mmCIF file of C-alpha atoms in Angstrom:
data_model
loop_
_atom_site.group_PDB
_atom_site.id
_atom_site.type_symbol
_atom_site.label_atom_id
_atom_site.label_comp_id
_atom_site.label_asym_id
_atom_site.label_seq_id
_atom_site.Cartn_x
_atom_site.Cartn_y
_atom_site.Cartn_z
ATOM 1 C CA UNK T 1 103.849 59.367 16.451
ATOM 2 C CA UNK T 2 101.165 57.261 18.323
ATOM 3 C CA UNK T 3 98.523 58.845 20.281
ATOM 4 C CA UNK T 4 96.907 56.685 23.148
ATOM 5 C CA UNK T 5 93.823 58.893 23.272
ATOM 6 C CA UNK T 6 92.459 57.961 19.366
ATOM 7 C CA UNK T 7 89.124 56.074 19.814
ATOM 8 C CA UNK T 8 88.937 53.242 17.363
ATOM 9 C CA UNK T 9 87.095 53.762 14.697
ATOM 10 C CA UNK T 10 84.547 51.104 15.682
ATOM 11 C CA UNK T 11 83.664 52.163 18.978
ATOM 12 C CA UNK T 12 79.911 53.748 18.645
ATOM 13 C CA UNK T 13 79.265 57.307 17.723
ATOM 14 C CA UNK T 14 76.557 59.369 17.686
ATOM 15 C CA UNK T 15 76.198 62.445 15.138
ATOM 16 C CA UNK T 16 74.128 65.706 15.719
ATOM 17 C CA UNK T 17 73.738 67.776 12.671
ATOM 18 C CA UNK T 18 72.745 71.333 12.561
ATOM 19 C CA UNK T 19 72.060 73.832 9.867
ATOM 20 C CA UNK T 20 72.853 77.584 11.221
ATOM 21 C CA UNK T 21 73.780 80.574 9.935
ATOM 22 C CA UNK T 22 77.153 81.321 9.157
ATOM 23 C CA UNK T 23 78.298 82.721 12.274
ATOM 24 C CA UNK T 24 81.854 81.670 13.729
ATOM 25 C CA UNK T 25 80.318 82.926 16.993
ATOM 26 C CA UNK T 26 77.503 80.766 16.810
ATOM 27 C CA UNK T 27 79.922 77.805 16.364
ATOM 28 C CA UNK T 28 81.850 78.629 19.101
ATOM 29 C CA UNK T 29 78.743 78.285 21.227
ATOM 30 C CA UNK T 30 77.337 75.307 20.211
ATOM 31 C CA UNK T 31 80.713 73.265 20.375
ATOM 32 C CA UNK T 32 81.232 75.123 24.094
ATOM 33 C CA UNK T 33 78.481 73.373 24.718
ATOM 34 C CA UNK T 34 80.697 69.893 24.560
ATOM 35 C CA UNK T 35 83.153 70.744 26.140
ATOM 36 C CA UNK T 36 80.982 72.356 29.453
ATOM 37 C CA UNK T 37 79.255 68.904 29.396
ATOM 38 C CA UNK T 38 82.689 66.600 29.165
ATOM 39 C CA UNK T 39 81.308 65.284 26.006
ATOM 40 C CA UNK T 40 84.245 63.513 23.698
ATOM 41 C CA UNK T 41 84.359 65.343 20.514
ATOM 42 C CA UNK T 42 85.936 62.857 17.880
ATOM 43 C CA UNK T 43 84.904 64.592 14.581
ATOM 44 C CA UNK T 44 83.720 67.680 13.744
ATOM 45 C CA UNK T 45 82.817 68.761 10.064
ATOM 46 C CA UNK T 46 80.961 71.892 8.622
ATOM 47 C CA UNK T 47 80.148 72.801 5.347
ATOM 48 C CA UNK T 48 78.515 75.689 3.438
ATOM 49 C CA UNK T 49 74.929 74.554 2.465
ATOM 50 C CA UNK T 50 74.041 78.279 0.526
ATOM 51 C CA UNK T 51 75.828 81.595 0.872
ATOM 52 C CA UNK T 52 74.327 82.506 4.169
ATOM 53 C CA UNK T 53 74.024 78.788 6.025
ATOM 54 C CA UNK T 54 76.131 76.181 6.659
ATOM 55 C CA UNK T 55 75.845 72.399 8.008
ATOM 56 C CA UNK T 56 77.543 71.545 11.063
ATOM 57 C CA UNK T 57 77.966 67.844 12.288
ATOM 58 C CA UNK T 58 79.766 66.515 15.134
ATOM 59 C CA UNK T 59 80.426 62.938 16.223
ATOM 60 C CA UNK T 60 80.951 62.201 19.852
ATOM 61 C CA UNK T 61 81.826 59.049 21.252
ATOM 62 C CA UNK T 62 78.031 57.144 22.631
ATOM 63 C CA UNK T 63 79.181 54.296 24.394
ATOM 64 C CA UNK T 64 76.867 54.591 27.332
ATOM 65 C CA UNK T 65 73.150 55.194 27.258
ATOM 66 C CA UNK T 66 74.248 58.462 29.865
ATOM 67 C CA UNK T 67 75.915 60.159 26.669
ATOM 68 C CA UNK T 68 72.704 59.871 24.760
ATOM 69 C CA UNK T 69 71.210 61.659 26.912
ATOM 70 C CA UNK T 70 73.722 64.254 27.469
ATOM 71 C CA UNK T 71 73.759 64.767 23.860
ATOM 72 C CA UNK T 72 70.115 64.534 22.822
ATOM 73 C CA UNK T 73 69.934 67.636 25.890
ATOM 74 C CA UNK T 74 72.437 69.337 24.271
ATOM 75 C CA UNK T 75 71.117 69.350 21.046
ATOM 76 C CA UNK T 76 67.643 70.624 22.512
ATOM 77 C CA UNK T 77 69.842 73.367 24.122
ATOM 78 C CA UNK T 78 71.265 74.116 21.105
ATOM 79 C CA UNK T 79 68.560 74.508 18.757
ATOM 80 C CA UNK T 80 66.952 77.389 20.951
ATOM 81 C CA UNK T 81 70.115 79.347 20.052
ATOM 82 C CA UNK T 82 69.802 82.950 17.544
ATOM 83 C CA UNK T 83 70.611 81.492 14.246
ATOM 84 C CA UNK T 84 69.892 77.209 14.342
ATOM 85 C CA UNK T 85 67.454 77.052 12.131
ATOM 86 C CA UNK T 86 67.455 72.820 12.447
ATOM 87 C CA UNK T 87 69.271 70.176 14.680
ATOM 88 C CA UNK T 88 68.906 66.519 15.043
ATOM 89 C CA UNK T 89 70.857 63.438 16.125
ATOM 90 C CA UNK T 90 70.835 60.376 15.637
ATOM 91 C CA UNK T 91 73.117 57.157 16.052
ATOM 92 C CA UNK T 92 75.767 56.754 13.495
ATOM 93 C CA UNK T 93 74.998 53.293 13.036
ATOM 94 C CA UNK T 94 71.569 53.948 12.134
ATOM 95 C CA UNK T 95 72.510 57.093 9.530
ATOM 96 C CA UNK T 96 74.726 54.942 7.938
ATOM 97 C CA UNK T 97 71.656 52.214 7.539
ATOM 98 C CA UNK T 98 69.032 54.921 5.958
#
């Protein structure tokens, strides 16, 4: 089954990655935050980084210079959330380069 809504996976991305507590809650919120903004979510992966934390990281499509924005604001908004103790972003170009 085809599905005419898959981005290539070529087109430009940007990541955000957050370390939070492990909260289902708290992941709830900070991916509602995509959706309220329109943002496309292509990817989103979490892991546990100890027994009480885990890394979150979400790639949304960043083909226009608008979406940066968006999603360098949401980030901001994000990080003043109860339990984000770090979150950055960054293109996924220029992760994959460091």
């Amino acid at each position: 089954m085809n599905s005419p809504n898959l981005t290539p996976r070529t087109a430009p991305t940007l990541e955000q990655v957050y370390l939070v507590e492990r909260d289902a809650g708290l992941l709830c919120r900070i991916l509602g935050l995509y959706a309220a903004r329109g943002v496309d979510v292509l990817h989103v992966d979490y892991a546990y980084a100890a027994q009480q934390f885990m890394r979150l990281q979400v790639s949304v499509a960043g083909t226009f210079e608008e979406t940066e924005e968006v999603v360098r604001v949401l980030v901001d908004k994000a990080s003043t959330f109860v339990g984000v103790l770090a979150a950055s972003d960054q293109p996924a170009a220029q992760r994959r380069a460091a």
